[in-house]
Amino acid sequence: MINIQIPATSANLGAGFDSLGLAVNLYNYVGIEESDKIDILSLDGTTVPTDASNLIYTSAKTLYDMCGKPLSGLKIHQKNNIPMTRGLGSSSACIIAGVYGANLLLGTPFNTDELVDIASKIEGHPDNVAPALLGGIVTAVFEGNHVYWVKQEIFRQLKFMALIPDFEMKTSDARECLPETISHMDARFNLSRAALFSASLLQGKYENIREAVQDKLHQPYRLKLIPHADDVFEKAYDLGAYAVYLSGAGSTLMAIVNGHDTCFASTMREYLDNMGLNGWQIKELSIDNQGTKVVF
Ligand code: HSE
């Protein structure tokens, strides 16, 4: 059995809707091997489809189909540490597990660029699948069937504090609440900030990133669906966060804080509890620069 480790991801990063994402050190683990039937086991009690509709299976099968190789079944063991439908790339992790695992089982017929293209086509946008595969911070444009991407490693000492609500936000629902069109002024607002974000993160100009995560494409619409999001943003900034943004399509709010910080998580915990948000989890994460890999 091939065992794979896939990182969680945080996409959009404020203004970079559908184009920026980064990988963090929270991992799903998937074991995969060929079998004469579909045999899927969730190792952590998370309910997952155990038939041919399982996302790891369907993603793997895409590669078998592309190679014209019949697939009678797969044995898949999945350990899901990435919370589902919370904006941390849980479905992208499944897609990457499937395509990366199948590529190995098939003798690596596809290179990394092709895997990014295939995974992005399955997901519909590249900003989660690309960093899940590649690690680091990824800037990506999906045009036609091809993703133009750059991965950059981040060695800066930063913590990514994931503030994870106790309710799901399905990406499909969170995309439906967005407007069809935006003004030229709003487009300019976003593209300047998306460009500023990655350049500032890479150069360590953290004083820029609070402005860089401002956005007019998705956060104003989606944050309305998260009770107390504004209060939590304000508290995170009070506690010294460099930037706070909605992770992916939500519901997680991500605060970027100084790597030497020691009190953000405990003070935020107290705050959330006082607000009655006891069900929210806080996970202290950092950048994963490696992406998906085989583990033993
Ligand atoms: N860019 C996507 C969105 C990320 O915001 O809808 C979620 O997969």
Coordinates of C-alpha atoms and ligand atoms in Angstrom, one line a residue:
M1 CA 0.0 0.0 0.0
I2 CA 1.3 3.5 -0.8
N3 CA 0.8 5.9 2.1
I4 CA 0.5 9.6 1.3
Q5 CA 0.5 12.7 3.4
I6 CA -1.5 15.7 2.1
P7 CA -1.5 19.2 3.7
A8 CA -4.5 21.3 4.4
T9 CA -4.7 24.6 2.5
S10 CA -5.9 28.1 2.9
A11 CA -7.1 29.7 -0.3
N12 CA -7.9 33.2 -1.5
L13 CA -5.8 34.9 1.2
G14 CA -8.2 37.8 1.1
A15 CA -8.0 39.4 -2.4
G16 CA -6.6 36.5 -4.4
F17 CA -10.0 34.9 -5.1
D18 CA -9.5 31.6 -7.0
S19 CA -5.8 32.4 -7.6
L20 CA -3.8 32.4 -4.3
G21 CA -3.4 29.6 -1.7
L22 CA -1.0 28.2 0.7
A23 CA -0.4 24.9 2.4
V24 CA -0.3 24.5 6.2
N25 CA 0.9 21.7 8.5
L26 CA -2.3 19.9 9.2
Y27 CA -2.4 16.6 7.3
N28 CA -4.7 14.0 5.9
Y29 CA -3.2 10.5 5.4
V30 CA -4.3 8.2 2.7
G31 CA -3.2 4.6 2.0
I32 CA -4.0 3.4 -1.5
E33 CA -3.5 0.2 -3.5
E34 CA -5.2 -1.6 -6.4
S35 CA -7.8 -4.1 -5.5
D36 CA -10.4 -6.3 -7.2
K37 CA -13.2 -4.3 -5.4
I38 CA -13.8 -0.9 -3.9
D39 CA -12.7 -1.1 -0.2
I40 CA -12.7 2.2 1.6
L41 CA -12.1 2.6 5.2
S42 CA -12.2 5.8 7.3
L43 CA -9.6 5.4 10.0
D44 CA -10.8 8.2 12.3
G45 CA -14.6 7.8 12.4
T46 CA -15.3 10.6 9.9
T47 CA -18.2 9.5 7.7
V48 CA -17.0 9.3 4.1
P49 CA -18.6 7.7 1.1
T50 CA -17.4 4.1 0.8
D51 CA -18.6 3.5 -2.7
A52 CA -17.6 4.6 -6.2
S53 CA -18.7 8.2 -5.3
N54 CA -15.8 8.6 -2.9
L55 CA -13.8 11.7 -4.0
I56 CA -10.4 10.0 -3.6
Y57 CA -11.6 7.1 -5.6
T58 CA -13.2 9.2 -8.4
S59 CA -10.1 11.4 -8.6
A60 CA -7.9 8.3 -8.9
K61 CA -10.2 6.8 -11.5
T62 CA -9.9 9.9 -13.6
L63 CA -6.2 9.0 -14.1
Y64 CA -6.9 5.4 -14.9
D65 CA -9.4 6.5 -17.5
M66 CA -7.0 8.9 -19.0
C67 CA -4.4 6.1 -19.3
G68 CA -7.1 3.7 -20.7
K69 CA -6.3 1.3 -17.9
P70 CA -9.3 -0.6 -16.5
L71 CA -9.8 -0.3 -12.7
S72 CA -11.6 -3.0 -10.9
G73 CA -11.3 -1.3 -7.5
L74 CA -9.0 0.4 -5.0
K75 CA -8.3 -0.2 -1.3
I76 CA -8.3 3.2 0.3
H77 CA -7.6 3.9 4.0
Q78 CA -8.2 7.6 4.9
K79 CA -7.4 9.5 8.0
N80 CA -9.1 12.8 7.9
N81 CA -7.5 15.4 10.2
I82 CA -8.5 18.3 8.0
P83 CA -12.0 19.4 9.1
M84 CA -14.6 19.0 6.3
T85 CA -16.3 22.0 4.6
R86 CA -14.6 24.6 6.7
G87 CA -12.4 26.3 4.1
L88 CA -9.2 24.3 4.8
G89 CA -9.1 22.3 1.6
S90 CA -10.5 19.0 2.8
S91 CA -12.0 18.1 -0.6
S92 CA -8.8 19.3 -2.4
A93 CA -6.8 16.9 -0.1
C94 CA -9.0 14.1 -1.3
I95 CA -8.6 15.0 -4.9
I96 CA -4.8 15.3 -4.6
A97 CA -4.7 12.0 -2.7
G98 CA -6.5 10.3 -5.6
V99 CA -4.5 11.8 -8.4
Y100 CA -1.1 11.6 -6.7
G101 CA -1.8 8.1 -5.5
A102 CA -3.1 6.9 -8.8
N103 CA -0.2 8.4 -10.6
L104 CA 2.2 6.4 -8.5
L105 CA 0.2 3.2 -8.9
L106 CA 0.2 3.7 -12.7
G107 CA 4.0 4.2 -12.8
T108 CA 4.0 8.1 -12.9
P109 CA 2.7 8.7 -16.4
F110 CA 1.9 12.3 -15.5
N111 CA 4.4 15.0 -14.4
T112 CA 3.7 17.7 -11.7
D113 CA 2.3 20.2 -14.2
E114 CA -0.1 17.7 -15.6
L115 CA -1.2 16.7 -12.1
V116 CA -2.0 20.3 -11.2
D117 CA -4.0 20.6 -14.4
I118 CA -6.0 17.4 -13.8
A119 CA -6.7 18.2 -10.1
S120 CA -7.7 21.8 -10.9
K121 CA -10.1 20.5 -13.6
I122 CA -11.7 18.1 -11.0
E123 CA -12.0 20.9 -8.4
G124 CA -12.9 23.7 -10.7
H125 CA -10.2 26.1 -9.4
P126 CA -6.6 25.8 -8.6
D127 CA -6.1 27.8 -5.4
N128 CA -6.5 24.8 -3.0
V129 CA -5.4 21.8 -5.1
A130 CA -2.2 23.4 -6.3
P131 CA -0.8 24.2 -2.8
A132 CA -2.0 20.9 -1.5
L133 CA 0.1 19.2 -4.1
L134 CA 3.1 21.6 -4.2
G135 CA 3.2 23.2 -0.7
G136 CA 4.3 26.8 0.0
I137 CA 2.3 29.7 -1.4
V138 CA 1.0 29.2 -4.9
T139 CA -0.1 31.8 -7.4
A140 CA -2.2 30.2 -10.1
V141 CA -4.2 31.1 -13.2
F142 CA -6.5 28.5 -14.7
E143 CA -7.1 29.1 -18.4
G144 CA -8.7 26.6 -20.6
N145 CA -7.4 23.3 -19.4
H146 CA -4.1 24.6 -18.2
V147 CA -2.9 26.1 -14.9
Y148 CA -0.1 28.6 -15.0
W149 CA 1.4 28.5 -11.6
V150 CA 4.3 29.6 -9.4
K151 CA 5.1 28.0 -6.0
Q152 CA 7.2 30.0 -3.6
E153 CA 8.5 28.7 -0.3
I154 CA 8.1 30.8 2.8
F155 CA 10.6 30.5 5.5
R156 CA 9.3 33.4 7.6
Q157 CA 8.3 32.7 11.1
L158 CA 4.6 33.2 11.0
K159 CA 1.8 31.4 12.7
F160 CA -1.5 30.8 10.9
M161 CA -4.2 30.7 13.6
A162 CA -7.2 28.9 12.2
L163 CA -10.4 29.9 14.0
I164 CA -12.8 27.1 12.9
P165 CA -16.5 27.6 13.5
D166 CA -18.7 24.6 14.5
F167 CA -20.7 24.8 11.3
E168 CA -20.0 23.9 7.7
M169 CA -20.0 26.2 4.7
K170 CA -20.3 24.3 1.4
T171 CA -18.2 25.9 -1.3
S172 CA -21.1 25.6 -3.7
D173 CA -23.4 27.6 -1.4
A174 CA -20.6 30.1 -0.6
R175 CA -20.1 30.7 -4.4
E176 CA -23.8 31.1 -5.0
C177 CA -24.0 34.2 -2.8
L178 CA -21.4 36.1 -4.9
P179 CA -22.5 38.7 -7.5
E180 CA -22.2 38.0 -11.2
T181 CA -20.3 41.1 -12.0
I182 CA -18.3 43.8 -10.2
S183 CA -17.2 47.3 -11.1
H184 CA -13.9 48.3 -12.7
M185 CA -13.0 50.1 -9.4
D186 CA -13.6 46.9 -7.4
A187 CA -11.5 44.8 -9.8
R188 CA -8.7 47.3 -9.4
F189 CA -9.1 47.2 -5.6
N190 CA -8.6 43.4 -5.6
L191 CA -5.9 42.9 -8.1
S192 CA -3.6 45.5 -6.5
R193 CA -4.1 43.8 -3.1
A194 CA -3.7 40.2 -4.3
A195 CA -0.3 41.2 -5.9
L196 CA 0.7 43.1 -2.7
F197 CA -0.1 40.1 -0.5
S198 CA 2.3 37.5 -1.9
A199 CA 5.1 40.0 -2.5
S200 CA 4.8 41.3 1.1
L201 CA 4.6 37.9 2.6
L202 CA 7.7 36.8 0.8
Q203 CA 9.7 39.9 1.6
G204 CA 8.5 40.0 5.2
K205 CA 6.7 43.4 4.8
Y206 CA 4.0 42.3 7.2
E207 CA 2.9 45.9 7.8
N208 CA 1.3 45.6 4.3
I209 CA -0.8 42.5 4.7
R210 CA -3.7 43.9 6.7
E211 CA -4.4 46.1 3.7
A212 CA -3.6 43.3 1.3
V213 CA -6.3 41.0 2.6
Q214 CA -9.0 43.5 2.0
D215 CA -11.3 42.3 -0.7
K216 CA -14.5 43.2 -2.6
L217 CA -15.1 39.9 -4.5
H218 CA -16.2 37.5 -1.9
Q219 CA -15.5 38.2 1.8
P220 CA -18.2 41.0 2.2
Y221 CA -20.9 38.5 1.0
R222 CA -19.6 35.4 2.8
L223 CA -18.8 36.9 6.1
K224 CA -22.4 37.8 6.5
L225 CA -23.1 34.1 6.8
I226 CA -20.8 33.7 9.8
P227 CA -22.3 35.0 13.0
H228 CA -19.9 37.2 15.0
A229 CA -17.3 37.1 12.2
D230 CA -16.8 40.9 12.5
D231 CA -16.3 40.7 16.3
V232 CA -13.7 37.9 15.9
F233 CA -11.9 39.9 13.2
E234 CA -11.7 42.9 15.5
K235 CA -10.5 40.8 18.4
A236 CA -7.8 39.2 16.3
Y237 CA -6.5 42.6 15.3
D238 CA -6.7 43.8 18.9
L239 CA -4.5 40.8 19.8
G240 CA -1.9 41.9 17.2
A241 CA -2.7 39.8 14.2
Y242 CA -0.9 41.0 11.0
A243 CA -4.0 40.1 8.9
V244 CA -7.2 38.2 9.2
Y245 CA -9.2 36.8 6.3
L246 CA -11.8 34.2 5.4
S247 CA -10.0 30.9 4.6
G248 CA -11.2 29.6 1.2
A249 CA -14.9 29.7 1.0
G250 CA -15.2 29.6 4.8
S251 CA -16.2 29.0 7.5
T252 CA -12.7 29.2 9.0
L253 CA -11.3 32.7 9.8
M254 CA -7.5 32.7 9.5
A255 CA -5.4 35.1 11.5
I256 CA -1.7 35.5 10.6
V257 CA 0.3 36.3 13.7
N258 CA 4.0 36.7 14.6
G259 CA 5.8 33.4 15.0
H260 CA 7.0 34.4 18.5
D261 CA 3.5 35.1 19.7
T262 CA 2.6 33.1 22.8
C263 CA -0.8 34.5 23.9
F264 CA -3.0 34.9 20.8
A265 CA -4.5 31.4 21.0
S266 CA -5.3 31.4 24.8
T267 CA -6.7 34.9 24.8
M268 CA -8.8 34.2 21.7
R269 CA -10.1 31.0 23.3
E270 CA -11.2 32.9 26.3
Y271 CA -12.9 35.5 24.1
L272 CA -14.7 32.9 22.0
D273 CA -16.0 31.2 25.1
N274 CA -17.2 34.5 26.5
M275 CA -19.0 35.2 23.3
G276 CA -20.7 31.8 23.5
L277 CA -18.7 30.4 20.6
N278 CA -17.4 27.4 22.6
G279 CA -17.8 25.1 19.6
W280 CA -15.2 27.0 17.6
Q281 CA -11.8 25.4 17.5
I282 CA -8.4 27.1 17.3
K283 CA -5.6 25.4 15.5
E284 CA -2.1 26.9 15.5
L285 CA -0.6 26.2 12.2
S286 CA 2.4 27.1 10.1
I287 CA 3.4 27.0 6.4
D288 CA 4.1 23.6 4.8
N289 CA 6.6 24.1 2.1
Q290 CA 6.7 20.4 0.9
G291 CA 3.2 19.6 -0.2
T292 CA 2.1 16.1 -0.8
K293 CA 4.5 13.3 -0.2
V294 CA 4.8 9.6 0.3
V295 CA 5.3 8.6 4.0
F296 CA 6.3 5.3 5.4
Ligands
HSE1 N1 -11.5 30.0 -4.3 C1 -12.5 29.1 -3.8 C2 -13.7 29.9 -3.3 C3 -11.9 28.3 -2.7 O1 -13.5 30.9 -2.6 O2 -14.8 29.6 -3.7 C4 -12.8 27.2 -2.2 O3 -12.5 26.0 -2.7

